[in-house]
Structures are given as structure tokens and as C-alpha cells.
Short mmCIF file of C-alpha atoms in Angstrom, two decimals:
data_model
loop_
_atom_site.label_atom_id
_atom_site.label_comp_id
_atom_site.label_asym_id
_atom_site.label_seq_id
_atom_site.Cartn_x
_atom_site.Cartn_y
_atom_site.Cartn_z
CA UNK A 1 128.79 103.93 45.60
CA UNK A 2 128.87 106.44 48.38
CA UNK A 3 130.35 109.81 47.46
CA UNK A 4 133.28 111.33 49.32
CA UNK A 5 131.07 114.28 50.18
CA UNK A 6 128.44 112.17 51.91
CA UNK A 7 131.17 110.27 53.79
CA UNK A 8 132.67 113.53 54.98
CA UNK A 9 129.26 114.78 56.02
CA UNK A 10 128.68 111.69 58.10
CA UNK A 11 132.10 112.12 59.68
CA UNK A 12 131.12 115.60 60.83
CA UNK A 13 128.51 114.34 63.29
CA UNK A 14 128.98 116.19 66.54
CA UNK A 15 127.66 115.67 70.04
CA UNK A 16 125.67 118.54 71.60
CA UNK A 17 126.36 119.85 75.05
CA UNK A 18 124.68 118.18 77.98
CA UNK A 19 122.03 120.87 78.24
CA UNK A 20 121.21 120.62 74.53
CA UNK A 21 120.80 116.85 74.72
CA UNK A 22 118.71 117.14 77.84
CA UNK A 23 121.00 114.75 79.71
CA UNK A 24 122.05 116.18 83.07
CA UNK A 25 122.21 112.89 84.93
CA UNK A 26 124.71 112.44 87.71
CA UNK A 27 127.52 110.03 86.99
CA UNK A 28 127.18 106.80 88.96
CA UNK A 29 130.21 106.08 91.14
CA UNK A 30 132.30 103.03 90.31
CA UNK A 31 131.48 99.78 92.03
CA UNK A 32 129.61 96.52 91.67
CA UNK A 33 126.47 95.53 93.43
CA UNK A 34 124.03 92.73 93.16
CA UNK A 35 120.93 93.67 91.33
CA UNK A 36 117.81 92.02 89.98
CA UNK A 37 116.92 94.61 87.38
CA UNK A 38 116.70 93.90 83.66
CA UNK A 39 119.72 94.36 81.41
CA UNK A 40 120.34 98.03 80.58
CA UNK A 41 121.12 97.30 76.92
CA UNK A 42 117.53 97.92 75.88
CA UNK A 43 115.80 99.00 79.08
CA UNK A 44 114.86 102.21 77.27
CA UNK A 45 113.60 102.58 73.74
CA UNK A 46 116.38 102.78 71.18
CA UNK A 47 115.77 104.91 68.08
CA UNK A 48 114.54 102.68 65.28
CA UNK A 49 116.11 102.55 61.83
CA UNK A 50 114.52 101.81 58.50
CA UNK A 51 114.76 98.36 56.92
CA UNK A 52 116.88 99.78 54.10
CA UNK A 53 119.54 101.04 56.50
CA UNK A 54 122.53 98.72 56.98
CA UNK A 55 123.75 97.57 60.38
CA UNK A 56 126.86 99.78 60.24
CA UNK A 57 124.79 102.84 59.38
CA UNK A 58 122.30 102.07 62.12
CA UNK A 59 125.07 101.74 64.70
CA UNK A 60 126.44 105.18 63.84
CA UNK A 61 123.16 107.01 63.34
CA UNK A 62 123.12 110.22 65.32
CA UNK A 63 120.15 109.25 67.52
CA UNK A 64 121.69 105.89 68.37
CA UNK A 65 125.02 107.49 69.23
CA UNK A 66 123.38 110.09 71.45
CA UNK A 67 121.43 107.40 73.25
CA UNK A 68 124.65 105.40 73.72
CA UNK A 69 126.46 108.48 75.03
CA UNK A 70 123.74 109.10 77.60
CA UNK A 71 123.94 105.45 78.71
CA UNK A 72 127.71 105.64 79.16
CA UNK A 73 127.44 108.90 81.10
CA UNK A 74 124.69 107.51 83.29
CA UNK A 75 126.55 104.26 84.01
CA UNK A 76 129.70 106.07 85.07
CA UNK A 77 132.52 103.72 86.01
CA UNK A 78 136.28 103.93 86.21
CA UNK A 79 138.51 105.30 83.43
CA UNK A 80 140.33 103.00 81.01
CA UNK A 81 144.04 103.07 80.19
CA UNK A 82 143.89 106.66 78.89
CA UNK A 83 142.56 108.01 82.20
CA UNK A 84 139.59 109.78 80.58
CA UNK A 85 136.45 109.92 82.74
CA UNK A 86 132.86 109.88 81.55
CA UNK A 87 132.59 113.55 82.53
CA UNK A 88 135.32 114.38 80.04
CA UNK A 89 133.89 112.23 77.23
CA UNK A 90 131.34 114.63 75.72
CA UNK A 91 133.76 117.58 75.37
CA UNK A 92 136.36 115.21 73.92
CA UNK A 93 133.91 113.90 71.31
CA UNK A 94 132.99 117.42 70.23
CA UNK A 95 136.66 117.94 69.35
CA UNK A 96 137.62 114.51 68.00
CA UNK A 97 134.53 112.59 66.85
CA UNK A 98 135.02 113.48 63.19
CA UNK A 99 138.46 111.87 63.06
CA UNK A 100 137.20 108.83 65.04
CA UNK A 101 134.33 108.38 62.59
CA UNK A 102 136.61 108.70 59.57
CA UNK A 103 138.90 106.01 61.03
CA UNK A 104 135.90 103.76 61.71
CA UNK A 105 134.62 104.09 58.14
CA UNK A 106 138.10 103.56 56.71
CA UNK A 107 138.56 100.40 58.79
CA UNK A 108 141.66 101.81 60.48
CA UNK A 109 140.19 102.41 63.96
CA UNK A 110 142.02 100.44 66.62
CA UNK A 111 140.37 99.99 70.02
CA UNK A 112 142.68 100.58 72.95
CA UNK A 113 143.60 97.67 75.23
CA UNK A 114 141.34 97.19 78.23
CA UNK A 115 142.61 97.92 81.72
CA UNK A 116 142.97 94.75 83.79
CA UNK A 117 141.10 94.84 87.09
CA UNK A 118 140.82 92.00 89.60
CA UNK A 119 137.79 91.52 91.85
CA UNK A 120 137.83 88.87 94.60
CA UNK A 121 135.33 86.06 94.10
CA UNK A 122 133.11 85.11 97.06
CA UNK A 123 134.32 81.51 96.93
CA UNK A 124 137.99 82.39 96.54
CA UNK A 125 140.13 83.43 93.62
CA UNK A 126 139.64 86.55 91.52
CA UNK A 127 137.40 87.60 88.64
CA UNK A 128 139.27 89.35 85.86
CA UNK A 129 137.58 92.45 84.47
CA UNK A 130 138.64 94.48 81.46
CA UNK A 131 137.79 98.19 81.63
CA UNK A 132 137.60 99.78 78.16
CA UNK A 133 138.26 103.46 77.60
CA UNK A 134 135.14 105.61 77.73
CA UNK A 135 135.39 106.20 73.96
CA UNK A 136 135.39 102.46 73.31
CA UNK A 137 132.53 102.07 75.78
CA UNK A 138 130.51 104.52 73.69
CA UNK A 139 131.15 102.58 70.46
CA UNK A 140 130.44 99.23 72.13
CA UNK A 141 127.21 100.59 73.61
CA UNK A 142 126.13 101.84 70.18
CA UNK A 143 126.88 98.39 68.75
CA UNK A 144 124.95 96.63 71.52
CA UNK A 145 121.86 98.82 71.03
CA UNK A 146 121.60 97.76 67.39
CA UNK A 147 122.75 94.14 67.71
CA UNK A 148 120.65 93.11 70.73
CA UNK A 149 117.31 93.44 68.83
CA UNK A 150 118.79 91.36 66.00
CA UNK A 151 119.76 88.45 68.27
CA UNK A 152 117.02 88.63 70.92
CA UNK A 153 114.26 86.86 68.93
CA UNK A 154 116.47 83.79 68.50
CA UNK A 155 117.55 83.43 72.11
CA UNK A 156 116.05 80.76 74.36
CA UNK A 157 113.20 81.55 76.72
CA UNK A 158 115.25 79.80 79.42
CA UNK A 159 118.11 82.33 79.14
CA UNK A 160 117.85 85.26 81.57
CA UNK A 161 121.27 86.89 81.95
CA UNK A 162 121.78 90.43 80.64
CA UNK A 163 118.66 90.44 78.52
CA UNK A 164 116.09 93.26 78.25
CA UNK A 165 113.00 92.75 80.39
CA UNK A 166 114.54 89.79 82.26
CA UNK A 167 116.11 89.67 85.67
CA UNK A 168 117.78 87.32 88.12
CA UNK A 169 114.56 87.00 90.14
CA UNK A 170 112.75 85.66 87.07
CA UNK A 171 115.40 82.96 86.68
CA UNK A 172 115.11 81.92 90.33
CA UNK A 173 111.31 81.74 90.09
CA UNK A 174 111.57 79.59 86.97
CA UNK A 175 113.90 77.22 88.81
CA UNK A 176 111.43 77.08 91.70
CA UNK A 177 108.65 76.17 89.27
CA UNK A 178 110.63 73.24 87.86
CA UNK A 179 111.40 71.92 91.34
CA UNK A 180 107.72 72.07 92.32
CA UNK A 181 106.82 70.23 89.13
CA UNK A 182 108.76 67.23 90.41
CA UNK A 183 112.24 67.86 88.96
CA UNK A 184 113.93 67.42 92.30
CA UNK A 185 117.55 67.06 91.16
CA UNK A 186 119.70 69.80 89.70
CA UNK A 187 122.65 69.52 87.33
CA UNK A 188 124.70 72.56 88.31
CA UNK A 189 127.12 73.41 85.49
CA UNK A 190 130.02 75.75 86.15
CA UNK A 191 132.10 76.73 83.12
CA UNK A 192 135.77 77.05 83.94
CA UNK A 193 136.96 80.63 83.29
CA UNK A 194 134.30 81.07 80.62
CA UNK A 195 134.90 84.75 79.81
CA UNK A 196 138.66 84.12 79.56
CA UNK A 197 138.38 81.07 77.29
CA UNK A 198 135.83 81.97 74.63
CA UNK A 199 137.25 80.94 71.27
CA UNK A 200 137.24 83.97 68.97
CA UNK A 201 136.69 82.02 65.76
CA UNK A 202 133.81 80.05 67.25
CA UNK A 203 132.22 83.23 68.58
CA UNK A 204 132.61 85.24 65.38
CA UNK A 205 131.13 82.39 63.34
CA UNK A 206 128.01 82.61 65.49
CA UNK A 207 127.83 86.39 65.26
CA UNK A 208 128.10 86.08 61.46
CA UNK A 209 125.00 83.88 61.36
CA UNK A 210 122.95 87.01 62.00
CA UNK A 211 125.23 89.95 61.17
CA UNK A 212 126.32 90.03 57.51
CA UNK A 213 127.95 93.46 57.51
CA UNK A 214 131.69 92.79 57.31
CA UNK A 215 132.54 96.20 58.77
CA UNK A 216 130.64 95.33 61.96
CA UNK A 217 132.21 91.88 62.16
CA UNK A 218 135.68 93.35 61.70
CA UNK A 219 135.11 95.92 64.45
CA UNK A 220 133.83 93.30 66.91
CA UNK A 221 136.85 91.08 66.26
CA UNK A 222 139.16 94.03 66.86
CA UNK A 223 137.52 94.57 70.22
CA UNK A 224 138.07 90.91 71.05
CA UNK A 225 141.73 91.17 70.04
CA UNK A 226 142.45 94.64 71.46
CA UNK A 227 144.59 93.21 74.24
CA UNK A 228 144.87 93.82 77.98
CA UNK A 229 147.03 96.33 79.80
CA UNK A 230 148.59 94.72 82.91
CA UNK A 231 150.91 96.83 85.05
CA UNK A 232 151.64 99.09 82.09
CA UNK A 233 152.44 96.23 79.71
CA UNK A 234 150.15 95.30 76.81
CA UNK A 235 149.34 91.60 76.74
CA UNK A 236 148.07 90.07 73.51
CA UNK A 237 144.78 88.18 73.77
CA UNK A 238 144.14 85.01 71.75
CA UNK A 239 140.84 84.00 73.36
CA UNK A 240 138.20 85.33 75.73
CA UNK A 241 135.81 88.26 75.86
CA UNK A 242 136.76 90.51 78.81
CA UNK A 243 133.99 91.29 81.28
CA UNK A 244 133.45 95.01 81.64
CA UNK A 245 132.51 96.22 78.16
CA UNK A 246 128.89 96.95 77.13
CA UNK A 247 129.00 94.35 74.35
CA UNK A 248 130.51 91.49 76.41
CA UNK A 249 127.18 90.21 77.87
CA UNK A 250 125.65 89.97 74.39
CA UNK A 251 128.67 88.09 73.06
CA UNK A 252 128.47 85.67 76.00
CA UNK A 253 124.80 84.94 75.25
CA UNK A 254 125.59 84.45 71.55
CA UNK A 255 128.31 81.95 72.41
CA UNK A 256 126.15 79.97 74.83
CA UNK A 257 123.03 79.99 72.66
CA UNK A 258 124.21 76.71 71.13
CA UNK A 259 124.07 75.16 74.60
CA UNK A 260 120.51 76.46 75.06
CA UNK A 261 119.42 75.05 71.71
CA UNK A 262 120.96 71.67 72.52
CA UNK A 263 119.17 71.47 75.86
CA UNK A 264 115.86 72.49 74.28
CA UNK A 265 116.32 69.91 71.53
CA UNK A 266 116.73 67.25 74.21
CA UNK A 267 113.61 68.49 76.01
CA UNK A 268 115.29 69.47 79.28
CA UNK A 269 114.05 71.96 81.88
CA UNK A 270 116.84 74.42 82.48
CA UNK A 271 117.61 77.98 83.53
CA UNK A 272 120.70 79.84 82.37
CA UNK A 273 121.94 83.20 83.62
CA UNK A 274 125.10 84.12 81.66
CA UNK A 275 127.55 81.27 82.33
CA UNK A 276 125.57 79.95 85.32
CA UNK A 277 123.39 77.06 84.08
CA UNK A 278 121.12 74.78 86.13
CA UNK A 279 119.30 71.83 84.55
CA UNK A 280 116.48 70.12 86.47
CA UNK A 281 115.89 66.38 86.21
CA UNK A 282 113.93 63.73 88.14
CA UNK A 283 116.71 61.42 89.30
CA UNK A 284 120.33 61.54 90.34
CA UNK A 285 121.30 58.94 87.75
CA UNK A 286 119.73 60.98 84.93
CA UNK A 287 121.57 64.03 86.19
CA UNK A 288 124.94 62.32 86.21
CA UNK A 289 124.45 61.05 82.65
CA UNK A 290 123.41 64.53 81.53
CA UNK A 291 126.39 66.23 83.21
CA UNK A 292 128.78 63.92 81.37
CA UNK A 293 127.12 64.35 77.97
CA UNK A 294 126.80 68.14 78.25
CA UNK A 295 130.44 68.33 79.27
CA UNK A 296 131.41 66.51 76.07
CA UNK A 297 129.13 68.77 74.00
CA UNK A 298 130.68 71.93 75.41
CA UNK A 299 134.24 70.76 74.87
CA UNK A 300 133.70 69.40 71.36
CA UNK A 301 131.28 71.99 69.98
CA UNK A 302 132.27 75.21 71.78
CA UNK A 303 135.74 74.40 73.12
CA UNK A 304 134.60 75.25 76.62
CA UNK A 305 135.47 73.27 79.73
CA UNK A 306 133.22 72.32 82.63
CA UNK A 307 134.74 72.96 86.05
CA UNK A 308 134.55 69.47 87.57
CA UNK A 309 135.17 70.73 91.12
CA UNK A 310 132.33 73.24 91.12
CA UNK A 311 129.84 71.39 88.92
CA UNK A 312 127.73 68.53 90.21
CA UNK A 313 124.39 66.79 90.64
CA UNK A 314 122.52 67.29 93.90
CA UNK A 315 119.27 68.32 95.52
CA UNK A 316 118.47 72.00 94.83
CA UNK A 317 118.47 72.71 98.58
CA UNK A 318 122.17 71.79 98.65
CA UNK A 319 123.22 74.01 95.75
CA UNK A 320 123.03 77.75 95.20
CA UNK A 321 121.77 79.63 92.16
CA UNK A 322 122.36 83.36 91.79
CA UNK A 323 123.06 83.49 95.56
CA UNK A 324 119.69 81.90 96.35
CA UNK A 325 118.85 78.36 97.36
CA UNK A 326 115.68 76.42 98.18
CA UNK A 327 114.09 74.64 101.14
CA UNK A 328 111.01 72.51 101.63
CA UNK A 329 107.89 73.35 103.61
CA UNK A 330 104.69 71.32 103.47
CA UNK A 331 105.87 69.52 100.36
CA UNK A 332 106.66 72.69 98.38
CA UNK A 333 109.95 74.32 97.43
CA UNK A 334 110.43 77.83 98.79
CA UNK A 335 113.25 80.31 98.22
CA UNK A 336 115.92 81.19 100.77
CA UNK A 337 119.13 83.18 100.93
CA UNK A 338 122.08 80.89 100.21
CA UNK A 339 124.35 80.35 103.21
CA UNK A 340 127.37 81.82 101.41
CA UNK A 341 125.45 85.00 100.59
CA UNK A 342 124.41 85.40 104.22
CA UNK A 343 128.00 84.86 105.36
CA UNK A 344 129.25 87.51 102.92
CA UNK A 345 126.70 89.94 104.30
CA UNK A 346 127.88 89.27 107.86
CA UNK A 347 131.47 89.75 106.76
CA UNK A 348 130.74 93.09 105.13
CA UNK A 349 128.69 94.36 108.07
CA UNK A 350 131.50 93.22 110.35
CA UNK A 351 133.93 95.37 108.39
CA UNK A 352 131.62 98.37 108.63
CA UNK A 353 131.20 97.96 112.41
CA UNK A 354 134.67 96.89 113.48
CA UNK A 355 135.55 98.01 117.00
CA UNK A 356 138.55 100.02 115.87
CA UNK A 357 136.64 101.97 113.24
CA UNK A 358 136.99 105.73 113.47
CA UNK A 359 134.68 108.44 112.20
CA UNK A 360 131.33 109.86 113.32
CA UNK A 361 128.52 107.48 114.21
CA UNK A 362 126.32 109.05 111.52
CA UNK A 363 128.85 108.09 108.83
CA UNK A 364 128.94 104.49 110.06
CA UNK A 365 125.15 104.28 109.93
CA UNK A 366 125.06 105.88 106.49
CA UNK A 367 127.47 103.26 105.12
CA UNK A 368 125.47 100.44 106.72
CA UNK A 369 122.18 101.73 105.30
CA UNK A 370 123.70 102.04 101.83
CA UNK A 371 124.86 98.41 101.89
CA UNK A 372 121.82 96.80 103.52
CA UNK A 373 119.34 98.65 101.28
CA UNK A 374 120.90 97.10 98.19
CA UNK A 375 121.32 93.69 99.82
CA UNK A 376 117.73 93.48 101.02
CA UNK A 377 116.51 94.80 97.66
CA UNK A 378 118.10 91.82 95.92
CA UNK A 379 117.19 89.16 98.49
CA UNK A 380 113.58 90.30 98.95
CA UNK A 381 112.62 87.24 96.92
CA UNK A 382 113.55 85.03 99.87
CA UNK A 383 110.72 83.46 101.91
CA UNK A 384 112.81 83.35 105.11
CA UNK A 385 111.80 86.29 107.30
CA UNK A 386 113.89 84.95 110.19
CA UNK A 387 117.17 85.46 108.30
CA UNK A 388 116.57 89.21 108.16
CA UNK A 389 115.55 89.31 111.84
CA UNK A 390 118.78 87.55 112.83
CA UNK A 391 120.83 89.98 110.76
CA UNK A 392 119.10 92.89 112.49
CA UNK A 393 119.83 91.53 115.96
CA UNK A 394 123.44 90.75 115.12
CA UNK A 395 124.02 94.16 113.54
CA UNK A 396 122.60 96.08 116.49
CA UNK A 397 124.82 94.10 118.86
CA UNK A 398 127.84 94.92 116.69
CA UNK A 399 126.95 98.61 116.87
CA UNK A 400 126.51 98.46 120.66
CA UNK A 401 129.90 96.79 120.91
CA UNK A 402 131.49 99.48 118.76
CA UNK A 403 130.07 102.36 120.82
CA UNK A 404 130.86 100.72 124.18
CA UNK A 405 134.45 100.20 123.03
CA UNK A 406 134.68 103.83 121.85
CA UNK A 407 133.71 105.08 125.31
CA UNK A 408 136.98 103.49 126.54
CA UNK A 409 137.06 104.34 130.25
CA UNK A 410 134.67 103.21 132.97
CA UNK A 411 133.82 106.78 133.99
CA UNK A 412 133.00 107.73 130.40
CA UNK A 413 130.83 104.63 129.98
CA UNK A 414 129.01 105.36 133.21
CA UNK A 415 128.33 108.96 132.17
CA UNK A 416 127.15 107.93 128.69
CA UNK A 417 124.81 105.28 130.03
CA UNK A 418 123.23 107.74 132.49
CA UNK A 419 122.83 110.31 129.70
CA UNK A 420 120.99 107.67 127.69
CA UNK A 421 118.46 107.14 130.48
CA UNK A 422 119.93 104.25 132.46
CA UNK A 423 119.43 104.63 136.28
CA UNK A 424 122.73 105.41 138.02
CA UNK A 425 122.63 102.19 140.03
CA UNK A 426 122.38 100.08 136.89
CA UNK A 427 124.80 102.22 134.89
CA UNK A 428 127.66 101.07 137.10
CA UNK A 429 126.98 97.49 135.99
CA UNK A 430 127.31 98.48 132.36
CA UNK A 431 130.49 100.51 132.84
CA UNK A 432 132.74 97.59 133.78
CA UNK A 433 133.67 94.40 131.99
CA UNK A 434 136.52 93.50 129.67
CA UNK A 435 134.69 91.98 126.68
CA UNK A 436 132.93 94.55 124.45
CA UNK A 437 131.02 91.79 122.63
CA UNK A 438 129.72 90.28 125.87
CA UNK A 439 128.84 93.68 127.34
CA UNK A 440 126.91 94.54 124.15
CA UNK A 441 124.45 91.77 125.03
CA UNK A 442 123.83 92.84 128.64
CA UNK A 443 120.42 94.28 129.64
CA UNK A 444 121.98 97.57 130.77
CA UNK A 445 123.70 98.34 127.46
CA UNK A 446 120.60 97.12 125.60
CA UNK A 447 118.49 99.54 127.64
CA UNK A 448 120.73 102.48 126.69
CA UNK A 449 121.25 101.54 123.04
CA UNK A 450 117.82 100.15 122.34
CA UNK A 451 116.07 99.67 118.98
CA UNK A 452 114.42 103.05 119.50
CA UNK A 453 117.86 104.65 119.89
CA UNK A 454 119.12 103.22 116.61
CA UNK A 455 115.94 104.18 114.81
CA UNK A 456 116.35 107.73 116.10
CA UNK A 457 119.97 107.73 114.86
CA UNK A 458 118.78 106.82 111.36
CA UNK A 459 119.57 103.09 111.18
CA UNK A 460 117.24 101.40 108.69
CA UNK A 461 115.86 98.13 110.04
CA UNK A 462 116.77 95.23 107.74
CA UNK A 463 113.63 93.34 108.74
CA UNK A 464 111.30 96.28 108.22
CA UNK A 465 112.82 97.05 104.85
CA UNK A 466 112.42 93.40 103.82
CA UNK A 467 108.77 93.34 104.91
CA UNK A 468 108.01 96.55 103.04
CA UNK A 469 109.48 95.13 99.84
CA UNK A 470 107.62 91.85 100.30
CA UNK A 471 104.38 93.77 100.74
CA UNK A 472 105.07 95.69 97.54
CA UNK A 473 105.64 92.38 95.73
CA UNK A 474 102.32 91.08 96.99
CA UNK A 475 100.54 94.30 96.08
CA UNK A 476 102.01 94.11 92.59
CA UNK A 477 100.63 90.60 92.19
CA UNK A 478 103.96 88.84 92.69
CA UNK A 479 104.66 85.82 94.88
CA UNK A 480 105.02 86.90 98.50
CA UNK A 481 105.36 83.81 100.60
CA UNK A 482 103.38 81.22 98.72
CA UNK A 483 105.14 78.69 96.50
CA UNK A 484 104.91 78.88 92.73
CA UNK A 485 102.35 76.44 91.36
#
């Protein structure tokens, strides 16, 4: 039995100031971006615990908590329902951690409801996110750091989503390998509202296969049942694991591990990234049979439903996977940017360069560079150089249109064109016209606002950035433009 004194001592754990902990990282601003990096849950070494230490004790060890705190501070993000920011978390913990820890040990700690946030989906509809309070994010992160190593060894090698040392690019390359091995049909499975429909009892039964500590199981269930705050009203939750908390990706992988094991038992080639699963087969008929049988398995075993409208059997070149798709050249499958992803990029760049946009030109270029750097960083895996060249040409024309429109009057346009080096005789040709988009393509405006001009203004070339990243992939021994064998 643990003495009251030792329990009190454990409750007195405090969090040092930022300088003492050596963590002076800037808080990352809120927002979502595509990324191909490994899951952050274990991207850095987590303090190890002895075999004799229980899971609960390991979760709330001082070193593990400090590591979790640094992760939460580094990740930043929006406040939960209490309005507390990550900047305010450390001072708050220094004042209140003892009472939080006592409540945790006594089993009386109640997580606060998550804040409902809606994000538009690329294909229509919205994705529902649940933003926990920063205090609950800390506890969830501490849980994830201890639980991930317990579950990782049992996960499938074909599962890539939110796992340490694995990334979206690895999943796409694995899919490419299967296609080039002759599995030319894909069974694309889309789970209908997966994160909103996870059965709590089914999930907790799978967590309990590995975690025997009842205190940990009770705390996880309380997070699942903490509820959602919508427009100031708490809504009870009977199923689902809200996206947005540090522990949600792990719980999703635990729930879908049964699907992975079933597919492996049947000997199928598949790639799963969170709830996005592609299975590769050699014929359309085999794919249709598999789609039907896996649909029954998911409904009967996991109480999950396949979205019939979005799922299907087709050639990989006609489907998308993690915003990539494939095309054929000389009998080999190569990787390309999916059409929908390219269209979303054009839409975003169109918003950043709309003709009516106000603000200094330098601010417009800064916003464009910030977006395109992340976009190209993710899609550097694509083998289609021409896509990036087309985006560059289209973007520069949009910028020329924006500036020409800003000049407004013919006299102003004439003066600006001459200042930019256009001969006076030609400048008159570029000063007229009623269509900014058409004028942006004329030789005169191109001469004034040339590629050299935009480079001088600080615009980062999409094509050049892509080629630099591709060269770094090749230098690192990765696949540049040759198919996977």
C-alpha cells in the first residue's frame, strides 16, 4: 500500500520556469497544413521508465510530464473552452498542478468538454474537430508518450498514419511499389464519419488488451465521454473520438488495427493512413468481392460503416491517395499531384492574388511564399515537373493582373510601365485595355513585370523550389524521378 505521505509528495510535483527547463521555443500559430513528417508523438526520445513502474506512474513521472509540456508549448494551437493559451499553461501549472494531480490519483478528475471547430473538407462538407483545453492536452500528451511504445510493436507494417518514423510519403511509395508489382486495381475504402462513430466499448476493449492499469483505462474513457461544447452548450457524446487531441491518432490506430490484422491474415497488399485505406489487387472482380467482404467485416466486427459513395474499385490513376495519384510512363507507375489537390492550390493562390486585394505588394508575396513553400514541400514526391511550371506561369500572370488593376488609370499605367523599363512607344499599348487578365498576358506587361522583376521582389519560384527539393531527395538516396522497383 502506498502511504499518504508518498501520495502527497507525488502531488507536489511542480513545473519549472521556461528558462529552468531550457524550453524557450516560440509557440506555433494555429492552423493546419499538409505535411509529410513523422508523427510527433515519439519523434524525440521520451524518458524511459523501469519495468517495475506501472503505466500510471510512468505517465505522471516528472520527466515525462516535462517532455509533454514542452511538446504542447511547441505545438501551440488555439485555446479550449476555458480560453487558456499555451503561453499561460506553465504559470498555471505551477499554481494548480498539485490539486490536479491529487484529483487524478483520487479518480475524481473530470476532463473539460472539447471545443467544437468545423473545417471545410476539400470535397465538400466539414470536418469536425474537438479542441481540448491546454491542461487536458498536456495530460493526453503524457498518456500518448507512454502508450505509443506499448502499442507500436503490435501495429501492422502497412499502417503509416500518425506513427513515429513514418510519413505520408512512405505510404505513397509503398502503394507505388504494389502497383508496379502488378496489382493494378485499387480498392479505395472510405469510412463514413470514422472519428465521429467509433464505438467506445469496442475501442476500450482493444485498449485493455495491452493496458491493464484500470486508472489509465478510466481516464481514457473519461476523455472519450467528456462531451463537446457547441455554441456554449455542452453536448453529451456517446460515440466517437474527437480529432484534435494528442491521444486521438493513437486511439484511431488501435481501433483500426483489427482491420489491418484481417487484411494481413488474408494476404492482401494494402496501405492504411489513419482512416484512409487502399488495398491493391490484380483484377476488378477481385476488388469488388473484397470491397463487399471488408464492408461486412467493418460493420459486424467494429461497427463502422463504409461510405458507399466515396469508396470504390478502380485503376490507381483514377483515384487519389493522400492527395497524390499515379500515371503510367514506359510501363511503370509514377507519382503525380492529384487533380483535386492542384485545383485547391489554384483556388488558394487565387484568393491571395485577387484583383481587389489591398495591402503592400511585399505582404502579398510573403503570404504566397508561405503557402507555396509548404505545398511544394509536401508534393515534392511528384514526378510531374510540368505541374509546377504551369503553377508558376499562372501565378505570375495573376500577380501581373493584380498590379495592372491597382494602377487604375491609363496615365498611371503608362508611367509605371516606363519606370519599369518599357520604351514609351510600347508603354502606351500596355496602358489601355479593359480586361486585366488579358492585359497580364501581353508582351508589354510581361516585359515590365518579368520573371526577373518578381525574383527581385522576393517571389520564390515554385518550379525552382520543387527542383531543389527533388535534388535533395536524389542526393539523400531517395527516388527522384525513377519508378520504384
